[in-house]
PDB file of C-alpha atoms in Angstrom:
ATOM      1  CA  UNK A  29     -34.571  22.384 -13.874  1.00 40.00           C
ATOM      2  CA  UNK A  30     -34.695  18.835 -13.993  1.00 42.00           C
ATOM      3  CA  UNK A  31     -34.353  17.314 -10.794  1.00 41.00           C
ATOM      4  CA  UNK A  32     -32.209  13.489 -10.909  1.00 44.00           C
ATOM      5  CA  UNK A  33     -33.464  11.050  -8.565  1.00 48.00           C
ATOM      6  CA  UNK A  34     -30.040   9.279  -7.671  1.00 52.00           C
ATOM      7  CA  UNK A  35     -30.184   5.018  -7.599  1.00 57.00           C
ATOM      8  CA  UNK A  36     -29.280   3.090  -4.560  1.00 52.00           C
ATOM      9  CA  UNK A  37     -25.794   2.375  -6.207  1.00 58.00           C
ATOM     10  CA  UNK A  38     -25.367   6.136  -7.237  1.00 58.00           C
ATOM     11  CA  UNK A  39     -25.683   6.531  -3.479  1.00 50.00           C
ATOM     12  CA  UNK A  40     -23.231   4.255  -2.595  1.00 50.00           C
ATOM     13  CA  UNK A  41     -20.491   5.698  -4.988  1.00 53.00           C
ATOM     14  CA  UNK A  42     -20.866   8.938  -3.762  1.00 53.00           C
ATOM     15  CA  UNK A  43     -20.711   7.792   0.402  1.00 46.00           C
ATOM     16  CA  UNK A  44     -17.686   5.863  -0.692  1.00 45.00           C
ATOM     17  CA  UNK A  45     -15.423   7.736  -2.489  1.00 54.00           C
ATOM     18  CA  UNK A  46     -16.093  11.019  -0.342  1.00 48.00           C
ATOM     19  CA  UNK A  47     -14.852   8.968   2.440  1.00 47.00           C
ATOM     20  CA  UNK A  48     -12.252   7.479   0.626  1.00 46.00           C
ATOM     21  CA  UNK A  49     -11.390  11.387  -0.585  1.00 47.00           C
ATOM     22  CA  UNK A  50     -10.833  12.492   3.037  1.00 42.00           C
ATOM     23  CA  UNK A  51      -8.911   9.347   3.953  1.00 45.00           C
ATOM     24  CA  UNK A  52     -11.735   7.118   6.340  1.00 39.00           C
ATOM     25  CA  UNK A  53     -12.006   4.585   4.239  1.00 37.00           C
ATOM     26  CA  UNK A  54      -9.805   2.298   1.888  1.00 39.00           C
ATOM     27  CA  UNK A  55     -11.439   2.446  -1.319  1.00 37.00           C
ATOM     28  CA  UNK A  56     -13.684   0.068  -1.945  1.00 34.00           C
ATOM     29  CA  UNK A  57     -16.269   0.141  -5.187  1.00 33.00           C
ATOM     30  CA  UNK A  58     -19.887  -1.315  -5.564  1.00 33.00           C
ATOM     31  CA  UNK A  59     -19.650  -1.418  -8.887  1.00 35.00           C
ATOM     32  CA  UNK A  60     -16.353  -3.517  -9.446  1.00 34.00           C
ATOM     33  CA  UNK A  61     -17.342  -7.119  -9.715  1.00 34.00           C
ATOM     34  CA  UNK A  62     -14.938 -10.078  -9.884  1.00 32.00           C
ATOM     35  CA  UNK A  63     -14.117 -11.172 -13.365  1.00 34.00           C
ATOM     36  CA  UNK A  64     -15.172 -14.709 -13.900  1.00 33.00           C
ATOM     37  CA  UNK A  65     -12.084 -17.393 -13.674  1.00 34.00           C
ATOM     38  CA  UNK A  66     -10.371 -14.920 -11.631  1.00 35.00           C
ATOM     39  CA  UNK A  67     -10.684 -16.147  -7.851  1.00 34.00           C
ATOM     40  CA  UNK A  68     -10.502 -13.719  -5.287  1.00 37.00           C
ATOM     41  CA  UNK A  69      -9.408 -11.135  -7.895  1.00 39.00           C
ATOM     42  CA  UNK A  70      -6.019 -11.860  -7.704  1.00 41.00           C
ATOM     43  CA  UNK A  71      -5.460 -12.001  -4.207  1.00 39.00           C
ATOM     44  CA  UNK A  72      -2.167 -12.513  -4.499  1.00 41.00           C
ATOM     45  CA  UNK A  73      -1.416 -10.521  -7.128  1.00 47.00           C
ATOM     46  CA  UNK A  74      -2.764  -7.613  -4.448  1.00 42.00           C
ATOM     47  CA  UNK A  75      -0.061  -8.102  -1.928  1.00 37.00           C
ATOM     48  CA  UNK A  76       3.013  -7.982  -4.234  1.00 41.00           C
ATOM     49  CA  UNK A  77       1.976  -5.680  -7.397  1.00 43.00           C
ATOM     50  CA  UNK A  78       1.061  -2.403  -4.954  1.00 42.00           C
ATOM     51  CA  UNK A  79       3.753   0.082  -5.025  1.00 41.00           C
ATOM     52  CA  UNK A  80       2.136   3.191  -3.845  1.00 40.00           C
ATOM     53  CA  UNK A  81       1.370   4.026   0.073  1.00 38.00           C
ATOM     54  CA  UNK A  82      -1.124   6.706   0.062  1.00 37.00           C
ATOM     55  CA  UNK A  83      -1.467   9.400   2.969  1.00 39.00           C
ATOM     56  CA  UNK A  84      -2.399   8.758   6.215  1.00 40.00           C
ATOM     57  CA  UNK A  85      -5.643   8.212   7.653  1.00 45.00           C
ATOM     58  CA  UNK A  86      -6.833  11.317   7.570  1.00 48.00           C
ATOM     59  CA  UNK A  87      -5.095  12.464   4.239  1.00 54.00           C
ATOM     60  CA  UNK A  88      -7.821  14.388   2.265  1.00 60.00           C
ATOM     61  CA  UNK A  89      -7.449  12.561  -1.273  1.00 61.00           C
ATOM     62  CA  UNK A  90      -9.819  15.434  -3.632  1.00 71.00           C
ATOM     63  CA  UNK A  91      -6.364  17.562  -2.962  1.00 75.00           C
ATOM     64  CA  UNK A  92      -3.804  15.166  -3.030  1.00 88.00           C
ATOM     65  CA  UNK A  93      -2.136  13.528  -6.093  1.00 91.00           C
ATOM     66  CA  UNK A  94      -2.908   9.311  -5.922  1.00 94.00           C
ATOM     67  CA  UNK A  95      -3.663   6.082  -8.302  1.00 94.00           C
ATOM     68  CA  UNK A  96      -4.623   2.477  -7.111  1.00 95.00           C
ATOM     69  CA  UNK A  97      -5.488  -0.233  -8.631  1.00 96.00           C
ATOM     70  CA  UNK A  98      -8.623  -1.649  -6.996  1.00 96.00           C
ATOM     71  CA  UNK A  99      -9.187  -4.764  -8.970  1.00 95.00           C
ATOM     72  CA  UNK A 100      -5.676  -7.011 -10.030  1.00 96.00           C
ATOM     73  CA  UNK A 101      -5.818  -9.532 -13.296  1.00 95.00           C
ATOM     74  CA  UNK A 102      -4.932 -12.895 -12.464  1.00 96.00           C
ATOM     75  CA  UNK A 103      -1.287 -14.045 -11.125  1.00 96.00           C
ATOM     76  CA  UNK A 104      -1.054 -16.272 -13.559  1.00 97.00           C
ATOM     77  CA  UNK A 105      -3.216 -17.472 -16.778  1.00 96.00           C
ATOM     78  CA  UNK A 106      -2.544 -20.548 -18.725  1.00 96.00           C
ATOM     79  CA  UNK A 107      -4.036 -20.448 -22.446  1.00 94.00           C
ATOM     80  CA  UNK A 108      -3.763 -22.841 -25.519  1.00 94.00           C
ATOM     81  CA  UNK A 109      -2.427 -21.458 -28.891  1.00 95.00           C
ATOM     82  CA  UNK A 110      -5.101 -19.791 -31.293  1.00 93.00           C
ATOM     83  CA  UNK A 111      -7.589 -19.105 -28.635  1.00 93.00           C
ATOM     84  CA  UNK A 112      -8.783 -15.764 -27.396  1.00 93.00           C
ATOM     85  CA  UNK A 113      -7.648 -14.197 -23.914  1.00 94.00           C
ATOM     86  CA  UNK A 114      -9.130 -11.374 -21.583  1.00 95.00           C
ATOM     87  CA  UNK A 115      -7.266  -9.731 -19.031  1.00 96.00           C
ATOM     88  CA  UNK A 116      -8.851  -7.045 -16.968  1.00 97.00           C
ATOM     89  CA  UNK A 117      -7.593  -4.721 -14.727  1.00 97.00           C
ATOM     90  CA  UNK A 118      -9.342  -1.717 -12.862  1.00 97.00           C
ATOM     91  CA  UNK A 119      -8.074   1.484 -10.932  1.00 97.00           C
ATOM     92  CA  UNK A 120      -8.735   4.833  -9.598  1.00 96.00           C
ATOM     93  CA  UNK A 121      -7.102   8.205  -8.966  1.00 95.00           C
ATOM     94  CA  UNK A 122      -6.891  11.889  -8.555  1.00 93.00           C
ATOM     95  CA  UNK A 123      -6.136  12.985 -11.498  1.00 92.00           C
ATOM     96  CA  UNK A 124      -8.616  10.259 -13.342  1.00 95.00           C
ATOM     97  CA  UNK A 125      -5.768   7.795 -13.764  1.00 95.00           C
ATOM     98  CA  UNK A 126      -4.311   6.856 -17.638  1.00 93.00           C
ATOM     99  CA  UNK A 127      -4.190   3.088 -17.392  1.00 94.00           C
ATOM    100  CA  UNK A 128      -2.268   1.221 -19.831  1.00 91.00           C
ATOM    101  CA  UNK A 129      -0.659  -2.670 -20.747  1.00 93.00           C
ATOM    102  CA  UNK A 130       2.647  -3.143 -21.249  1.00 90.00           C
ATOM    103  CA  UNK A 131       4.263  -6.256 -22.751  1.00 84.00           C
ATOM    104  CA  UNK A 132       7.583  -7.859 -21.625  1.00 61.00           C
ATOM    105  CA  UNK A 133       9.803  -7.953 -24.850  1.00 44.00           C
ATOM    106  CA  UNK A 134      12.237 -11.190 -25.155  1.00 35.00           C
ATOM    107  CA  UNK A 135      14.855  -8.765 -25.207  1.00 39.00           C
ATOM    108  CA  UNK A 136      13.800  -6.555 -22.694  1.00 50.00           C
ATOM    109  CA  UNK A 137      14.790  -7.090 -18.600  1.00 44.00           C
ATOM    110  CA  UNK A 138      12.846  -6.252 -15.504  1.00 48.00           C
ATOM    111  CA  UNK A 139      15.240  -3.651 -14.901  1.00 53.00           C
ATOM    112  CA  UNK A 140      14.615  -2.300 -18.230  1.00 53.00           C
ATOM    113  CA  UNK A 141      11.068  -1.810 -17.607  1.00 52.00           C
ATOM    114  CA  UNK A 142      11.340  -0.571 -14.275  1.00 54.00           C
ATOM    115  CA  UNK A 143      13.639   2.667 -16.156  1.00 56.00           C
ATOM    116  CA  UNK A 144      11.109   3.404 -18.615  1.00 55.00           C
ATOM    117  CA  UNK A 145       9.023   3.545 -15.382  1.00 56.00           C
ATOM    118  CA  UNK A 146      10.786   6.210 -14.196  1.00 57.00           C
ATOM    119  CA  UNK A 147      11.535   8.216 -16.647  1.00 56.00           C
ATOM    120  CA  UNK A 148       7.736   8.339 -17.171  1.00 53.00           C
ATOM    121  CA  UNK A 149       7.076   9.276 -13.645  1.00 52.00           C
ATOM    122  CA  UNK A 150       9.703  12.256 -14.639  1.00 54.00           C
ATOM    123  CA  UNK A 151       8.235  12.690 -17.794  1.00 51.00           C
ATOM    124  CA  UNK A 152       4.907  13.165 -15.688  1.00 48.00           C
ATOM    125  CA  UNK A 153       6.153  15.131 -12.293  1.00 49.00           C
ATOM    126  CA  UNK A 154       5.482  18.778 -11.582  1.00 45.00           C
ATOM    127  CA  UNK A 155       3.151  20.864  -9.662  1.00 40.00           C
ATOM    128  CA  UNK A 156      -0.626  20.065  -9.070  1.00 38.00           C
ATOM    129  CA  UNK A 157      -2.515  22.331 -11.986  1.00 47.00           C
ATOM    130  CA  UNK A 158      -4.530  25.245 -10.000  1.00 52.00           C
ATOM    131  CA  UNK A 159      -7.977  23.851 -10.864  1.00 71.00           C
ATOM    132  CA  UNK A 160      -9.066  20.316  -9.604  1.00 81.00           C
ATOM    133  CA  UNK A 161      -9.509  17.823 -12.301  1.00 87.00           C
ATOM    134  CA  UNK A 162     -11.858  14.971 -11.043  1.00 91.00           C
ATOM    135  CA  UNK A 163     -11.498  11.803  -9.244  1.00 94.00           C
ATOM    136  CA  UNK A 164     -12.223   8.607 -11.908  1.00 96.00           C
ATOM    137  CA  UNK A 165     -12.366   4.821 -11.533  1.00 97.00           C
ATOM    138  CA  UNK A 166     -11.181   3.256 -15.378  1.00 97.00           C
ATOM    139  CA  UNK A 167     -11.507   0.036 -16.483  1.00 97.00           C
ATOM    140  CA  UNK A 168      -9.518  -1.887 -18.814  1.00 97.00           C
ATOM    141  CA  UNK A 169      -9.008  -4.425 -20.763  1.00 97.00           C
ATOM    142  CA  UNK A 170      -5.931  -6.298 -22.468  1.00 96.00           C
ATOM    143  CA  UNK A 171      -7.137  -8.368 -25.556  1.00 95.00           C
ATOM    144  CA  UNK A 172      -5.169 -11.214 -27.920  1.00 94.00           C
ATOM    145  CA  UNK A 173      -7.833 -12.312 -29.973  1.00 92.00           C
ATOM    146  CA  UNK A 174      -4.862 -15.124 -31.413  1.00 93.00           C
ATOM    147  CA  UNK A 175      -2.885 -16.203 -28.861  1.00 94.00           C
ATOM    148  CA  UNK A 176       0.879 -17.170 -29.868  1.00 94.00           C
ATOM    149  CA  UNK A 177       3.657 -19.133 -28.447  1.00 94.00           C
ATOM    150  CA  UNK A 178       5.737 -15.761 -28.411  1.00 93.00           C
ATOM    151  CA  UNK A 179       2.786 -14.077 -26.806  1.00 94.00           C
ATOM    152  CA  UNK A 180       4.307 -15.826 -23.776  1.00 94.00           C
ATOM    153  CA  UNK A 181       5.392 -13.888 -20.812  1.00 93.00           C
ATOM    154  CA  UNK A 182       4.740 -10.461 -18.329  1.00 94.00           C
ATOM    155  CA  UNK A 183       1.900  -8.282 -18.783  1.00 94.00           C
ATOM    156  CA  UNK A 184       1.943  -5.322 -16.806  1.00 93.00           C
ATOM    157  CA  UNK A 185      -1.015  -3.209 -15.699  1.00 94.00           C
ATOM    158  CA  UNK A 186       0.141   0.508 -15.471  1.00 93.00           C
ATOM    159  CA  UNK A 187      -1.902   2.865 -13.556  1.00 94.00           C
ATOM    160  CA  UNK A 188      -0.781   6.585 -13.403  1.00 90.00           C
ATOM    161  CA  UNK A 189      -1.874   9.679 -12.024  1.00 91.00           C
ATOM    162  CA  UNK A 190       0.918  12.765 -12.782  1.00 86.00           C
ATOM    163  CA  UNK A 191       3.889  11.222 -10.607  1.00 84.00           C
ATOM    164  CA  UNK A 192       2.260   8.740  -9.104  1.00 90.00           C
ATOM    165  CA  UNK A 193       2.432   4.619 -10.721  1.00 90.00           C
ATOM    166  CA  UNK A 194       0.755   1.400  -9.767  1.00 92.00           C
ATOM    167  CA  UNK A 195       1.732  -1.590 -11.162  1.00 93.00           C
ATOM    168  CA  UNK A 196       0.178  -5.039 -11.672  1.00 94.00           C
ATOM    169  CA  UNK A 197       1.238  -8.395 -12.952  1.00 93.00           C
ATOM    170  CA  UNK A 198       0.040 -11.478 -14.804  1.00 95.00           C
ATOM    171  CA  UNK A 199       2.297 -14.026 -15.923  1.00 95.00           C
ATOM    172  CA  UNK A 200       0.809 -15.105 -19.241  1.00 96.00           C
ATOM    173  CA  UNK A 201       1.543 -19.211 -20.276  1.00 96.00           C
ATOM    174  CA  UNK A 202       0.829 -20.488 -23.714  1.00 96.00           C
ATOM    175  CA  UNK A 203       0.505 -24.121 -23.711  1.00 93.00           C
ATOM    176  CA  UNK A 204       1.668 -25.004 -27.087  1.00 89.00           C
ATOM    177  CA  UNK A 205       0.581 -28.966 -26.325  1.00 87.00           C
ATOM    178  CA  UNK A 206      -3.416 -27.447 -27.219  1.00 85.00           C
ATOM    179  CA  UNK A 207      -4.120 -25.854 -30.333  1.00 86.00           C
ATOM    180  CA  UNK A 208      -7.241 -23.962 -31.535  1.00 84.00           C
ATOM    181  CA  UNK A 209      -8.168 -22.573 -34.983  1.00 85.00           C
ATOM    182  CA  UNK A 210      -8.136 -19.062 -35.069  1.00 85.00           C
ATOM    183  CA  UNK A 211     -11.191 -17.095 -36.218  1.00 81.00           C
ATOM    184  CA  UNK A 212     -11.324 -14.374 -38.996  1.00 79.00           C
ATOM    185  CA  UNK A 213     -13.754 -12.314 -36.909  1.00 82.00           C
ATOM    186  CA  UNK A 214     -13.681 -11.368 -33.530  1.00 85.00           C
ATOM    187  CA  UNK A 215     -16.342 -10.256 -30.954  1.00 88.00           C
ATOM    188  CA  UNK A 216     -16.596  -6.184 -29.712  1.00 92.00           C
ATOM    189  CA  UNK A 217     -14.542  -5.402 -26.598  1.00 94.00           C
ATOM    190  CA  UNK A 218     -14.948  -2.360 -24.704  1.00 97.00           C
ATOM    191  CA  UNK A 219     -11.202  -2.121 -23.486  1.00 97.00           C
ATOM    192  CA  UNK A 220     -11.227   1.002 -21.809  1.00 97.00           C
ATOM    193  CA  UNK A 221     -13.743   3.190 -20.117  1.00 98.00           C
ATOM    194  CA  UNK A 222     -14.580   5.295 -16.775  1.00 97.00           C
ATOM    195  CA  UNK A 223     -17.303   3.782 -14.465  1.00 97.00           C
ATOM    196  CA  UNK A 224     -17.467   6.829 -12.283  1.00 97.00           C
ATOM    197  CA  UNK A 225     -16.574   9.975 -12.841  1.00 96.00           C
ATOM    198  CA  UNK A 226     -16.333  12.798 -10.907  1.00 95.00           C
ATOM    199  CA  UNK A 227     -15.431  17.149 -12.481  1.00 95.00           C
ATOM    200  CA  UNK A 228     -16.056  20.142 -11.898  1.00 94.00           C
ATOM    201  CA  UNK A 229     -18.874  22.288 -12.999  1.00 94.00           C
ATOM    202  CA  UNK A 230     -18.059  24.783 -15.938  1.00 94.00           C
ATOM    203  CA  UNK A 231     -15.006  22.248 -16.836  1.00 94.00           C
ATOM    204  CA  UNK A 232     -14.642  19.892 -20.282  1.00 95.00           C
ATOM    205  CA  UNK A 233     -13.719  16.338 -20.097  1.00 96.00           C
ATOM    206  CA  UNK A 234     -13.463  12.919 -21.713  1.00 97.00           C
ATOM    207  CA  UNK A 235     -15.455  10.251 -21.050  1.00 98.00           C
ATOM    208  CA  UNK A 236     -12.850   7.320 -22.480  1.00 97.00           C
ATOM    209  CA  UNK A 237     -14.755   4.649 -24.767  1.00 98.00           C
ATOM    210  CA  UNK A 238     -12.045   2.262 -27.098  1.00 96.00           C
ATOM    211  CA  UNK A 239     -13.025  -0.843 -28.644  1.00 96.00           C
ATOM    212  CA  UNK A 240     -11.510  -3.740 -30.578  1.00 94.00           C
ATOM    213  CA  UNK A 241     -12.952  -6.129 -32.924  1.00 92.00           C
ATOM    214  CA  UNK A 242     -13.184  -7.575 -36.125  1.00 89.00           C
ATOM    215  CA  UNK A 243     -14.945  -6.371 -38.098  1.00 89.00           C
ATOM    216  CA  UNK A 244     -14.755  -2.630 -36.907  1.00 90.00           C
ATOM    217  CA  UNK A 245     -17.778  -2.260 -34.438  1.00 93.00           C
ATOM    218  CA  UNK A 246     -20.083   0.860 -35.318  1.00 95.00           C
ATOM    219  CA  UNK A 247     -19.755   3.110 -31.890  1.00 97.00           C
ATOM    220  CA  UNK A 248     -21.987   5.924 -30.210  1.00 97.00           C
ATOM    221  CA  UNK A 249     -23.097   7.085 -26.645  1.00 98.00           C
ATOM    222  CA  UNK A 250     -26.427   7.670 -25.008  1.00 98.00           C
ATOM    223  CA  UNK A 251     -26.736  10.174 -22.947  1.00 97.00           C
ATOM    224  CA  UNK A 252     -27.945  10.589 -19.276  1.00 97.00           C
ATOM    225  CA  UNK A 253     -31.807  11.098 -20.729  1.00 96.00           C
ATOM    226  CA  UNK A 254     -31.848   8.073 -22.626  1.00 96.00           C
ATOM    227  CA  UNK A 255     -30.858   9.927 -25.930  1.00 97.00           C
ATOM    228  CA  UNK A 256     -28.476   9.369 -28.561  1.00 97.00           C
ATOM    229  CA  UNK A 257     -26.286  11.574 -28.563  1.00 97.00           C
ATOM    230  CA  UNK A 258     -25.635  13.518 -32.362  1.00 95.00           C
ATOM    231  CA  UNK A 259     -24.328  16.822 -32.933  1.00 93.00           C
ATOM    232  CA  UNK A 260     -28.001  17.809 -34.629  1.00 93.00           C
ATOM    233  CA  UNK A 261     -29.365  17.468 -30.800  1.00 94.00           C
ATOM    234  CA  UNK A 262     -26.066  17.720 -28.895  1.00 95.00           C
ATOM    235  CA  UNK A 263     -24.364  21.536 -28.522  1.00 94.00           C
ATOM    236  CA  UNK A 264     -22.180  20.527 -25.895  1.00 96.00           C
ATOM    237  CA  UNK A 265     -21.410  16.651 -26.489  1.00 97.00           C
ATOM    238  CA  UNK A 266     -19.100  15.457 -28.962  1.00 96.00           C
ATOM    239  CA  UNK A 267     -18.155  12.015 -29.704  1.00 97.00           C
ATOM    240  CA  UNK A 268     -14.327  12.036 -30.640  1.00 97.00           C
ATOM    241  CA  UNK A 269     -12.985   9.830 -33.556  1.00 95.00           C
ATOM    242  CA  UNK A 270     -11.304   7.851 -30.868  1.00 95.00           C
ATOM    243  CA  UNK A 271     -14.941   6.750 -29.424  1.00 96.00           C
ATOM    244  CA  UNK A 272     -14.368   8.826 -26.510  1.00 97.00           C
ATOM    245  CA  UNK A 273     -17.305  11.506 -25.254  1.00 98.00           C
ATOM    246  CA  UNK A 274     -16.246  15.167 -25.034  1.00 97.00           C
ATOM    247  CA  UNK A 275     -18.577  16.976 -22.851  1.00 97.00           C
ATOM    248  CA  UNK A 276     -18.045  20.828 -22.631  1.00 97.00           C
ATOM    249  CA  UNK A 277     -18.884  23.334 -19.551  1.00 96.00           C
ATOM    250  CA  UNK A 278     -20.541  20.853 -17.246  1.00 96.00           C
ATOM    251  CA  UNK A 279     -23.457  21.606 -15.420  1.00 96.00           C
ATOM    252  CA  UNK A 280     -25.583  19.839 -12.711  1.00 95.00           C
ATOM    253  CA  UNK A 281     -28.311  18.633 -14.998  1.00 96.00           C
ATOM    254  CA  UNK A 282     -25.929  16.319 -16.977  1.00 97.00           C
ATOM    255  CA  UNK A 283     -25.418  14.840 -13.920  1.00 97.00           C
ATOM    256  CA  UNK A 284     -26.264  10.206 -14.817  1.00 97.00           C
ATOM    257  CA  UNK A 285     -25.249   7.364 -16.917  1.00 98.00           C
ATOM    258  CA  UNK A 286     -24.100   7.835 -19.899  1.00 98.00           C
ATOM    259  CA  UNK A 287     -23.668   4.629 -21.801  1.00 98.00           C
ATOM    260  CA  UNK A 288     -21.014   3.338 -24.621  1.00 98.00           C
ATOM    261  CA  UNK A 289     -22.510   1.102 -26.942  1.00 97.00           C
ATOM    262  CA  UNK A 290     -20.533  -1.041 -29.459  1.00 96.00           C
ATOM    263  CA  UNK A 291     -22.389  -3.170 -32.366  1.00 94.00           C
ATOM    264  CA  UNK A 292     -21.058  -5.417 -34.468  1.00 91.00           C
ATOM    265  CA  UNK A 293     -23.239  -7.809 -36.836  1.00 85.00           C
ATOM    266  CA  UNK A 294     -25.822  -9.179 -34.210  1.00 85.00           C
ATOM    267  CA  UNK A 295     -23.683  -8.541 -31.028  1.00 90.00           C
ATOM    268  CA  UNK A 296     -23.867  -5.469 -28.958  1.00 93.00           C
ATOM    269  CA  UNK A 297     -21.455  -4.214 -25.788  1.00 94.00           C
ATOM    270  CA  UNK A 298     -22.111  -1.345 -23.320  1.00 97.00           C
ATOM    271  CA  UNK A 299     -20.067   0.029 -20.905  1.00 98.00           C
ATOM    272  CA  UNK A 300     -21.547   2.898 -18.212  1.00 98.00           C
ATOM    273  CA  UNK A 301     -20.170   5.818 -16.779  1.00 98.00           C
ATOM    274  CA  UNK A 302     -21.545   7.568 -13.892  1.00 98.00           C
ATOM    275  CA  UNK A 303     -20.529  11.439 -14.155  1.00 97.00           C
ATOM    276  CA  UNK A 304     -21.165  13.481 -11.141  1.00 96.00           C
ATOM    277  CA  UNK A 305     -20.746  17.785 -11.157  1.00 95.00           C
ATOM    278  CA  UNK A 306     -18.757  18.653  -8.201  1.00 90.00           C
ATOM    279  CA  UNK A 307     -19.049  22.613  -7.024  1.00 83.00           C
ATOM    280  CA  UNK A 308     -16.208  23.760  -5.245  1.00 67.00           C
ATOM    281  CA  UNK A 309     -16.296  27.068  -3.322  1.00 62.00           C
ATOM    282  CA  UNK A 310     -12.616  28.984  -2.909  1.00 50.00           C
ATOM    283  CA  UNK A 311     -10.506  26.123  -2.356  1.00 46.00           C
ATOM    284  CA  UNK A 312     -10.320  22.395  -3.231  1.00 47.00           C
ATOM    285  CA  UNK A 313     -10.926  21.106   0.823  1.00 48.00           C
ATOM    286  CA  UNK A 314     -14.715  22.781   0.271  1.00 53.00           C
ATOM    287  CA  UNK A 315     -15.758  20.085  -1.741  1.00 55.00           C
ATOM    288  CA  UNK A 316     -19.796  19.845  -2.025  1.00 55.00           C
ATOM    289  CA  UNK A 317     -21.130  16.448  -3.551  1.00 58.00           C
TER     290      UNK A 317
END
């Protein structure tokens, strides 16, 4: 049995988000740095976008159904035309939280948006499945790798877990005044991946990984050993064709980082996620990290 010495930050995931799971703490994560040219993280963005009051203090979040988004993109972000924009936006639930970006159409309203919201939460309600299925923190990113004077407008940050919905806003500007010559090629972006994960031993889940660039980048995983990860040495790992890592019947020992790496020509992206096996004895409040 191979015993995993856990880092300093390992330790600090798991202290926070068991206290954030029984409701002591508001959730806070070590690894969820501040994007540069975003000050404060969208401070403001924070006080007006949330739209979800979890439980009370004490409310134990491993058996209760929540999303937030713990870091906003930018209020506002003012681009010329032809240049390249990022916009990240991180969150974290029980279930692991689908995160998406949405687009406000010219013909579209607020209002309009705010239906399709709930008719997804409906599309999404119904009763918490019998067997627990992991807290996650995603991140993810929206990319234009040409911006356009029609690219103008809302871009909403969608968090969801089952019923639950978080929302977050950028207002995007295009200043049509500066113009810059788009490029044929574009650098590899990791737009959507798990930095922590927690499941359930003897369960199979997903580890996202999806990537845009141009050329198509050449994708694969290493796993928590340092190995790459191939179906001549892996029984139980699979990568999927979306980039994402299946890994079946989980057990203690794959317990680490595993690490998505993108190439493309002489650049290469990683993204980490930190999967930890959670044993649960009888019920889902006997949780033992």
């Amino acid at each position: 049995m191979r015993l995993y010495v856990l880092s300093l930050e390992h330790l600090l995931v798991l202290v926070v988000v068991a206290d954030v799971a029984l409701g002591y703490l508001p959730l806070f994560l070590p690894n969820a740095p501040l994007r540069p040219n975003q000050p404060g993280g969208g401070a403001g963005n924070k006080a007006k976008n949330g739209n979800v009051k979890l439980g009370g203090k004490k409310n134990n979040r491993f058996t209760t159904t929540w999303t937030r988004i713990t870091q906003h993109p930018p209020d506002t972000v003012e681009v010329a035309v032809g240049s390249r924009v990022e916009l990240y936006c991180e969150a974290a639930g029980n279930p692991p939280p689908e995160v998406y970006w949405l687009e406000e159409k010219p013909s579209e309203s607020y209002q309009m948006f705010q239906k399709a919201i709930v008719r997804l939460e409906e599309a999404l309600s119904g009763s918490v499945p019998a067997q627990w299925e992991g807290i996650a923190h995603v991140s993810s990113a929206y990319v234009i790798d040409c911006v356009r004077p029609e690219d103008q407008g809302l871009k909403y940050c969608v968090s969801f877990s089952k019923n639950v919905v978080q929302t977050a806003i950028t207002a995007l500007l295009v200043n049509s005044t500066k113009v810059t010559e788009c490029s044929e090629e574009s650098q590899p972006t990791i737009t959507l991946y798990q930095t922590w994960r927690f499941a359930l031993i003897g369960t199979t889940i997903v580890l996202p990984c999806r990537v845009v660039g141009q050329p198509k980048p050449y994708l694969f995983w290493i796993d928590n050993v340092g190995k790459t990860i191939s179906p001549a040495t892996h029984e139980r790992h699979i990568v999927l064709p979306t980039g994402d890592l299946q890994i079946t019947d989980i057990k203690w020992e794959d317990m680490g980082d595993y690490a998505c790496k993108v190439q493309s020509g002489y650049t290469e992206k990683s993204a980490t996620t930190f999967l930890y096996p959670v044993v649960v004895r009888t019920q889902l409040s006997q949780i033992y990290l």
